[in-house]
Short mmCIF file of C-alpha atoms in Angstrom, two decimals:
data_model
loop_
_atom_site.label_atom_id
_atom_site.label_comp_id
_atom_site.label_asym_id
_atom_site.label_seq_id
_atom_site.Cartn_x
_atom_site.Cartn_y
_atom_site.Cartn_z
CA UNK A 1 -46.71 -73.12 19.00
CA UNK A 2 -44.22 -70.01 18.97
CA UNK A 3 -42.79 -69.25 15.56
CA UNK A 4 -39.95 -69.73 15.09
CA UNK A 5 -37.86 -65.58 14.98
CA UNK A 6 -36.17 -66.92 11.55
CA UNK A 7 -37.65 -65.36 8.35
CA UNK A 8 -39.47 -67.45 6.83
CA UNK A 9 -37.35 -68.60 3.84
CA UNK A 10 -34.61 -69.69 6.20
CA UNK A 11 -37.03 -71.79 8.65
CA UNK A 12 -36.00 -74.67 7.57
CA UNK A 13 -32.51 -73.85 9.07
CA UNK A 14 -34.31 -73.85 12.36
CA UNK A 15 -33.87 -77.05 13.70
CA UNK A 16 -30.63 -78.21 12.83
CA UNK A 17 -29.32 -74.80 14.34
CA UNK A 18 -31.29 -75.33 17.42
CA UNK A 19 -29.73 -78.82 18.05
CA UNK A 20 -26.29 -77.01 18.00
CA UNK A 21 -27.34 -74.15 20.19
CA UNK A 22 -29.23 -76.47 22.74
CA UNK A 23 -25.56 -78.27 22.62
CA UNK A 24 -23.51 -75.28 23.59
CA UNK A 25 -26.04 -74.24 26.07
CA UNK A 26 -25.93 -77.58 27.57
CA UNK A 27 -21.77 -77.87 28.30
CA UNK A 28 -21.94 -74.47 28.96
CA UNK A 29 -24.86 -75.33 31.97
CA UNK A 30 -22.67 -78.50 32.66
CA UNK A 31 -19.62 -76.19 33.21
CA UNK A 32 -21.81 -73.51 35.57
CA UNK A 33 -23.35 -76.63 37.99
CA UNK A 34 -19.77 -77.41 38.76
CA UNK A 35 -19.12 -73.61 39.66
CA UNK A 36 -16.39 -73.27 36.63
CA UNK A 37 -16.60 -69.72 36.23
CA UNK A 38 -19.07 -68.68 38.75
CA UNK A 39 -18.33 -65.52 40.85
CA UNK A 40 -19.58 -65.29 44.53
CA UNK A 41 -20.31 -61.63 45.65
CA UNK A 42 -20.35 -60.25 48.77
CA UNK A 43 -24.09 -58.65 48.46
CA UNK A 44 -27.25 -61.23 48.30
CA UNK A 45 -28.33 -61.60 44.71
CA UNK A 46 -32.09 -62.24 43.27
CA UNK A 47 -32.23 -62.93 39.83
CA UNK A 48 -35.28 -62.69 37.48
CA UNK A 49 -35.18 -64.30 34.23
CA UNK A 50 -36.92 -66.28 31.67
CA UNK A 51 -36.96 -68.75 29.13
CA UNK A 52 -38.45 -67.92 26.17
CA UNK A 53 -37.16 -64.58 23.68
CA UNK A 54 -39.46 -61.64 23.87
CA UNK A 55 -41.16 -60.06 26.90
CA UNK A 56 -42.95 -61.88 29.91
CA UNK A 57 -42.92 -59.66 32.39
CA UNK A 58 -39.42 -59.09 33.87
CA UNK A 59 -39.34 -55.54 34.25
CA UNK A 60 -43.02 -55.13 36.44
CA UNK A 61 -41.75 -58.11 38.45
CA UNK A 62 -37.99 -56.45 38.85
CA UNK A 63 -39.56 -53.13 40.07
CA UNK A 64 -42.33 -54.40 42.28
CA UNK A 65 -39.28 -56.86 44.36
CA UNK A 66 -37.36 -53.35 44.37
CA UNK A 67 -40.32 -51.80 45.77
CA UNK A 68 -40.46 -54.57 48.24
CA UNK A 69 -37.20 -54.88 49.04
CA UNK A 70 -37.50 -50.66 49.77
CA UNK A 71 -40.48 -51.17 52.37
CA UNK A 72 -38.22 -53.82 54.57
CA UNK A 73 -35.71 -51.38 54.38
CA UNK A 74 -33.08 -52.58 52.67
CA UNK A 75 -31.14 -51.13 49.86
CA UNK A 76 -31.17 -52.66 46.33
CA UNK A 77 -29.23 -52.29 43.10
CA UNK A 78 -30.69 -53.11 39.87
CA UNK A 79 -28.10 -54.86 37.05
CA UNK A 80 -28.69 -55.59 33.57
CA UNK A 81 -26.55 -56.28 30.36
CA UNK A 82 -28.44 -53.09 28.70
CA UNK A 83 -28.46 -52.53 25.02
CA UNK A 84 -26.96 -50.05 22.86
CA UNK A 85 -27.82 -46.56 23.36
CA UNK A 86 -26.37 -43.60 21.82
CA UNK A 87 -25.95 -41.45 24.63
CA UNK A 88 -26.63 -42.24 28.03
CA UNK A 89 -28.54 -45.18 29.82
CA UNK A 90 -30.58 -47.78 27.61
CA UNK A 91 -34.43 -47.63 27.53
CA UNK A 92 -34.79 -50.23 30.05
CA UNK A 93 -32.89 -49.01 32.40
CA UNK A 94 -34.04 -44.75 31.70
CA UNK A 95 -37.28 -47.09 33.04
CA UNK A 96 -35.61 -48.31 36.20
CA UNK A 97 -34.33 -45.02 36.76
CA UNK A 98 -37.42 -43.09 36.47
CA UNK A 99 -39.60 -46.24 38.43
CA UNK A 100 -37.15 -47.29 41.09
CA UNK A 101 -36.06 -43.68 42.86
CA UNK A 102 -32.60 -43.60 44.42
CA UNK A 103 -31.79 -46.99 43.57
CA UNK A 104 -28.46 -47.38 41.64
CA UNK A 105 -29.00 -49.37 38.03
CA UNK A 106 -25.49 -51.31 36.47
CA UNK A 107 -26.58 -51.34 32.74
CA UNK A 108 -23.56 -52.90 30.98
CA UNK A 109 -22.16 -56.26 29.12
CA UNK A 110 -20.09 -57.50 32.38
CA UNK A 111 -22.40 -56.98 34.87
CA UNK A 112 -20.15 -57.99 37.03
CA UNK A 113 -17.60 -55.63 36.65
CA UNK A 114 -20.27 -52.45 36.58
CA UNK A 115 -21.22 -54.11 40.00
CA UNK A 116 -17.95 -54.20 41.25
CA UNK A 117 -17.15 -50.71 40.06
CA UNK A 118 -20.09 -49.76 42.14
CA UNK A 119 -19.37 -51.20 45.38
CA UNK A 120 -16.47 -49.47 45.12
CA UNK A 121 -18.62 -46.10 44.55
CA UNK A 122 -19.81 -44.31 47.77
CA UNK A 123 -23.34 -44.87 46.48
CA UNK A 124 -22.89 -48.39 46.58
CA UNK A 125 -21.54 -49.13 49.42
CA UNK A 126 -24.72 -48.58 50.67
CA UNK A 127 -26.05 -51.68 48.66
CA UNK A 128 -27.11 -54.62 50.44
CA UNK A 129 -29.18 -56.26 47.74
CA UNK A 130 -28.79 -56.82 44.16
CA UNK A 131 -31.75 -57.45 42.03
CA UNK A 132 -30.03 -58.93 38.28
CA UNK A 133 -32.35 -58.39 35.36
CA UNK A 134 -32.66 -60.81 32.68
CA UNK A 135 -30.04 -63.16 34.58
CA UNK A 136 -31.65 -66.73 34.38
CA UNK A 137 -28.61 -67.60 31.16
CA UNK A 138 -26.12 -65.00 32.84
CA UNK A 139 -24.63 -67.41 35.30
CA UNK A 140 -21.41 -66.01 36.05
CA UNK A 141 -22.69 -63.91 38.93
CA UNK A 142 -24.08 -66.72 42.24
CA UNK A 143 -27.42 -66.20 43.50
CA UNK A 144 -29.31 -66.98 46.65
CA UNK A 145 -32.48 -66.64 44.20
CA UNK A 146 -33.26 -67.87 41.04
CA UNK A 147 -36.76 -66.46 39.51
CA UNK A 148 -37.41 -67.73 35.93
CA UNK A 149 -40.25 -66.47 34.22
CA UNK A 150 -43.20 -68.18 31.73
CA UNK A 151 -45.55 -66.99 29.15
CA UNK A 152 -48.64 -68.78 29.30
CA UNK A 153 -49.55 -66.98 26.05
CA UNK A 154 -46.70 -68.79 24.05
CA UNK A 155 -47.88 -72.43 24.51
CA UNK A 156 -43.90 -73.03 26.37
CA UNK A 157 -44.74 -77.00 26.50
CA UNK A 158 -45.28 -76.95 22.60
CA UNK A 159 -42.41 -74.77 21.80
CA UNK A 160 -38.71 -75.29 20.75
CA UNK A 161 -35.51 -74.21 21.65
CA UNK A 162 -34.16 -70.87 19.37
CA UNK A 163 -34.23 -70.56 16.43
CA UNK A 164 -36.18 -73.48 15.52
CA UNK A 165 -38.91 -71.71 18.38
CA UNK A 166 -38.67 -68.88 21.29
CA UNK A 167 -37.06 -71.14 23.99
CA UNK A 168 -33.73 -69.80 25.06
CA UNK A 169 -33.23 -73.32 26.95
CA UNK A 170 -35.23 -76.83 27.04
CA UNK A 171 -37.96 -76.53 29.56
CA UNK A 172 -36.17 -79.11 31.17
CA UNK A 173 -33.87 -76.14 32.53
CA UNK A 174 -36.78 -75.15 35.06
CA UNK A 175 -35.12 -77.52 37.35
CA UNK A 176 -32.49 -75.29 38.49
CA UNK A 177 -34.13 -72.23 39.37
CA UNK A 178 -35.81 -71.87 42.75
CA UNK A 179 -39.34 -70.33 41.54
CA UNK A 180 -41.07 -69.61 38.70
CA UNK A 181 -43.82 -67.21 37.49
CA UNK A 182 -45.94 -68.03 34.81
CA UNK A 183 -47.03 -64.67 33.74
CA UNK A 184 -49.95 -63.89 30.98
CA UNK A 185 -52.49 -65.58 32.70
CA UNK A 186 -54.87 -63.34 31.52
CA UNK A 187 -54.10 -64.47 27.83
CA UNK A 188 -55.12 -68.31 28.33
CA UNK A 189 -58.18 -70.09 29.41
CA UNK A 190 -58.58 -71.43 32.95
CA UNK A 191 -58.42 -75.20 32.17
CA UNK A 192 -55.48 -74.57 29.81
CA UNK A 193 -53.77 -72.67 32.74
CA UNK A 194 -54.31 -75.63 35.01
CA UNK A 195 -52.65 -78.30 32.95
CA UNK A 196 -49.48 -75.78 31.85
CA UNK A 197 -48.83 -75.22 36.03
CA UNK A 198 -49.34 -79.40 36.11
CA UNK A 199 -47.10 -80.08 33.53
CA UNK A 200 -44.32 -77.32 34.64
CA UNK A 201 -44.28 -78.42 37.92
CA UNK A 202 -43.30 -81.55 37.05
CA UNK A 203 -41.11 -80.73 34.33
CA UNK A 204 -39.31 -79.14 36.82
CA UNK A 205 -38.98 -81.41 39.65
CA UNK A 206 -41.61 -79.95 41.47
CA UNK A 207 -40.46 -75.97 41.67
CA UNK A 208 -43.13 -73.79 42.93
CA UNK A 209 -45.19 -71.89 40.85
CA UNK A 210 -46.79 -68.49 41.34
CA UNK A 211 -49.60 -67.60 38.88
CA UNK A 212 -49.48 -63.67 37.52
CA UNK A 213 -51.73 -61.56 35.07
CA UNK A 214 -50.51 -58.16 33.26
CA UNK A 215 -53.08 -55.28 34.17
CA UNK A 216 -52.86 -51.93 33.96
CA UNK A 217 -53.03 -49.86 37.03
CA UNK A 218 -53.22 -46.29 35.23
CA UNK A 219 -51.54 -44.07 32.50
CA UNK A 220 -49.43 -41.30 32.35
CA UNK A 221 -50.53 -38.88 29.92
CA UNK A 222 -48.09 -36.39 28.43
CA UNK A 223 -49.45 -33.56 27.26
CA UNK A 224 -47.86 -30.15 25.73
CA UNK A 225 -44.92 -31.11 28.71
CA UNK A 226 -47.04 -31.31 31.08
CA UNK A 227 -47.31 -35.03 32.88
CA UNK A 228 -50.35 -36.07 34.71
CA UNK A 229 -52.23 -39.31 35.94
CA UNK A 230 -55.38 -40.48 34.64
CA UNK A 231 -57.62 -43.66 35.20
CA UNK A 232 -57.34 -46.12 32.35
CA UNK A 233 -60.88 -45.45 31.50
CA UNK A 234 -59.75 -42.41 30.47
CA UNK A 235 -58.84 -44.32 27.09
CA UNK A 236 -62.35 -45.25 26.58
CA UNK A 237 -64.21 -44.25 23.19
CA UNK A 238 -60.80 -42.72 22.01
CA UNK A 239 -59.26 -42.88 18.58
CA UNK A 240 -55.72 -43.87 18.94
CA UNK A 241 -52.35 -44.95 17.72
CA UNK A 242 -50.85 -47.72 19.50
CA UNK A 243 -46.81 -47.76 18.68
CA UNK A 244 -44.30 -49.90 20.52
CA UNK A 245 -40.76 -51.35 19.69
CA UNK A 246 -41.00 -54.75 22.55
CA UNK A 247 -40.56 -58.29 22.21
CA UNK A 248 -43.93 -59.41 23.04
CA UNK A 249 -45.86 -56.93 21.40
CA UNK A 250 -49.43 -58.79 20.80
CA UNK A 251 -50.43 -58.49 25.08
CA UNK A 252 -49.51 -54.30 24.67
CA UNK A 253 -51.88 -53.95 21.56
CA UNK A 254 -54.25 -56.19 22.92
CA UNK A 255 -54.57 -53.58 26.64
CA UNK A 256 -54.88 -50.79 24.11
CA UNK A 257 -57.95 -52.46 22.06
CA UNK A 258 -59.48 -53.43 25.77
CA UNK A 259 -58.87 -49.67 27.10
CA UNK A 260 -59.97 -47.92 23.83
CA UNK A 261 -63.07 -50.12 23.02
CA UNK A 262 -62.77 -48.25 19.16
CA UNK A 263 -60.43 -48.02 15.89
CA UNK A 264 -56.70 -48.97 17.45
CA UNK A 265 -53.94 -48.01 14.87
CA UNK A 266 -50.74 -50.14 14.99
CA UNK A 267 -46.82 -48.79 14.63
CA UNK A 268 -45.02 -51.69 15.80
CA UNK A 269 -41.46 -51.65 15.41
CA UNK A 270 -38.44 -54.72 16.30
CA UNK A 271 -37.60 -55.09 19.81
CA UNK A 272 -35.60 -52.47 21.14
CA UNK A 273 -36.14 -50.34 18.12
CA UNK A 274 -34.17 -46.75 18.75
CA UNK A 275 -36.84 -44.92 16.88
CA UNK A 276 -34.86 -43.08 14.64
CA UNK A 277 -35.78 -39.17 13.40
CA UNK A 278 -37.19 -40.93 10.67
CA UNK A 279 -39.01 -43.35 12.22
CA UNK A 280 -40.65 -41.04 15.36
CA UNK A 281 -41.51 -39.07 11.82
CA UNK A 282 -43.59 -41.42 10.37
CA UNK A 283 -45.52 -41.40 13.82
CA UNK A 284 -46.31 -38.23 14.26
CA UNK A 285 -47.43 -38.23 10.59
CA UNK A 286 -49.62 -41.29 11.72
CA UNK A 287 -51.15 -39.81 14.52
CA UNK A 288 -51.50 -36.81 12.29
CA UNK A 289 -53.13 -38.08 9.96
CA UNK A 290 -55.28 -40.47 11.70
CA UNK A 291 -56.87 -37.63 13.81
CA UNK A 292 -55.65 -38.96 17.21
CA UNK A 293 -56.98 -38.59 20.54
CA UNK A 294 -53.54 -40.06 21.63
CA UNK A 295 -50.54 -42.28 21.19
CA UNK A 296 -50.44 -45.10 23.47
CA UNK A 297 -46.95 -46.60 23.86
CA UNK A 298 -44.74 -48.17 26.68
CA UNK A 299 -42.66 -47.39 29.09
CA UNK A 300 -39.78 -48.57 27.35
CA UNK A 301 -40.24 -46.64 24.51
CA UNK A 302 -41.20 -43.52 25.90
CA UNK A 303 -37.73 -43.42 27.48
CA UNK A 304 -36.42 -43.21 23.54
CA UNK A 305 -39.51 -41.10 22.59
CA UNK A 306 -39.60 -38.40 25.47
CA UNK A 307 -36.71 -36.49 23.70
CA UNK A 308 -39.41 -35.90 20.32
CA UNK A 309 -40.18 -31.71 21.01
CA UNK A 310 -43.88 -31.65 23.28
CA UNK A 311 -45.08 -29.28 20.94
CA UNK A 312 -44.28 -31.99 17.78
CA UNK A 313 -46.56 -34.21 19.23
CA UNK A 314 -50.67 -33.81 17.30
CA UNK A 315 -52.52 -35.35 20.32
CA UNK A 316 -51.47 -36.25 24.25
CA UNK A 317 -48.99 -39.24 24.70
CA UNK A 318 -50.48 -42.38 27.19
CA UNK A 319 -48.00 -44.56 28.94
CA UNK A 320 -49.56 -47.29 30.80
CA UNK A 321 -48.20 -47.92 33.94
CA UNK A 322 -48.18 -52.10 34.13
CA UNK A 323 -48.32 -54.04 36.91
CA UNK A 324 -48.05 -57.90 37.69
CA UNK A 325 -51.34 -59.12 39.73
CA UNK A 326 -50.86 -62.73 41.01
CA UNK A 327 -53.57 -64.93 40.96
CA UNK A 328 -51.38 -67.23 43.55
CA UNK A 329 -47.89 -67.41 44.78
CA UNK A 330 -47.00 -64.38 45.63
CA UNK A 331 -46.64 -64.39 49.36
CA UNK A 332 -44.76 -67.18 49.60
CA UNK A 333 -42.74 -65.96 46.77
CA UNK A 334 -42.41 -62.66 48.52
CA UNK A 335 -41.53 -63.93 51.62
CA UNK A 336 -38.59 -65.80 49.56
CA UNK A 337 -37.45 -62.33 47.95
CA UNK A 338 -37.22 -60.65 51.61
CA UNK A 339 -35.57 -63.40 53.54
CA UNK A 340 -32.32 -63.48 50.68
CA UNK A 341 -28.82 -62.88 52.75
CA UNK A 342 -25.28 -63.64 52.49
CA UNK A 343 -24.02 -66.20 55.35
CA UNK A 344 -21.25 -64.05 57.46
CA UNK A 345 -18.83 -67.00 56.75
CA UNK A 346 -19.29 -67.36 52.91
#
């Protein structure tokens, strides 16, 4: 079962809290199905979401349906809420940026507004697709489809609702969306995998399911400024320092023990971590230290990291480039993603 995010002195707060929060959530889901306070746009949406806190694989799924989306020839904008950043875009969407070229990203609290304000841009009037990150709870904005993601890793049927446990919503919430992905396939065993889709399906009414693995495809290794792209094997007998700020950091430690086959070093850091001066510091002293072949971190973080001085850095930098692999589901689910339109008379 997923722990619950409390520290561990106030647990027991947990589930009393949760019984509240699964309250509000509830009238406030009430209030949504009647389409209080939901906002019809003019451009198709796809949302991709989840249920649980922490990562499960939104942002490889969000950038392959871009890609997809791209090859039919059709124009997508990405939109998130973002988080904080001190100057500029936030880390996930510097990743968009870099990942998705020429397609506009809306990282800001009222999505709905940034999207407007682009429309409005002549960038965006180009737009004819909008792909909303993280946007399973954010249901002000209509969609023509709902995507919810699943970690098989995190045991979802034994889990609770935040903060007694990970679940943003009762599982029971499935029901609404119009797929789902369980994701971390790779993590569980086959027969365990086969009773979770079972149960899920049912749980939610009979939704289909597509079935997807994390895998690396190959790394970007930053050396001295210099960027090139290098087989994953290319980890293979190497000391290094694995160092990431995510929400699901155990499946990003666990492809850098895989890929390294040796001594792994760990700097993890609180989701969305900014990686202070001090903090980038006290991993280059680290990787220093440890005599490095290389840092290993994500994507997300590199997009905080990339302004540390190439020449500060002891040993190369590896970013993994991660993909989603699906194990079933995904034509049918891609058909789904490409046939998404606005009716002329809504």
């Amino acid at each position: 079962m997923a722990e619950s995010p409390l520290p561990r002195a106030l647990r027991f707060l947990g589930p009393p809290i949760a019984a509240v929060y699964a309250s509000v959530m509830a009238r406030r889901n009430r209030g949504f199905d009647a389409g209080r306070g939901v906002v019809e746009i003019d451009r198709p949406v796809i949302s991709v979401g989840n249920l649980t806190l922490g990562g499960t694989g939104k942002t490889p799924l969000v950038k392959k349906i871009v890609r997809e989306l791209q090859v039919a020839g059709r124009r997508p904008a990405i939109a998130m809420r973002g988080y904080a950043a001190k100057a500029g875009l936030s880390d996930e969407a510097v990743e968009y940026a870099a990942a998705c070229d020429g397609v506009p990203v809306v990282a800001q609290a009222n999505r709905l507004e940034g999207l407007l304000d682009l429309f409005a841009s002549s960038e965006g009037k180009e737009v004819d697709v909008v792909v909303l990150d993280d946007g399973f709870q954010h249901r002000r904005i209509a969609r023509q489809l709902d995507i919810v993601l699943i970690d098989a890793s995190k045991q979802p049927l034994r889990d609770r609702v935040f903060p007694a446990g990970t679940l943003r919503e009762p599982l029971e919430s499935l029901a609404r969306a119009d797929w789902a992905v369980v994701t971390h396939a790779e993590s569980v065993r086959a027969a365990e995998l086969a009773a979770l889709i079972k149960q899920l399906s049912a749980i939610g009414g009979g939704i289909p399911i597509a079935i997807a693995r994390h895998a690396w495809s190959s790394l970007r290794v930053i050396e001295r400024g210099c960027e090139r792209v290098e087989a994953v094997g290319w980890l293979r007998g190497k000391r290094v320092v694995a160092a990431c700020g995510i929400g699901n950091p155990d499946a990003f430690l666990a492809g850098v023990r895989a890929a390294a086959g040796v001594s792994v070093r760990e700097f993890v850091r609180p989701d969305h971590d900014p990686f202070s001066v001090a903090t980038t510091g006290h991993l280059l002293n680290l990787a220093q230290s440890e005599a490095a072949a290389a840092v290993v971190v994500t994507a997300k973080d590199w997009a905080k990291l990339r302004r540390v001085r190439p020449e500060a850095w002891p040993c190369p930098v590896v970013v993994p480039e991660l993909d989603l692999t699906f194990d079933q589901g995904w034509d049918s689910l891609q058909s789904a993603v490409l046939a998404v339109h606005v009716d002329p008379g809504e």
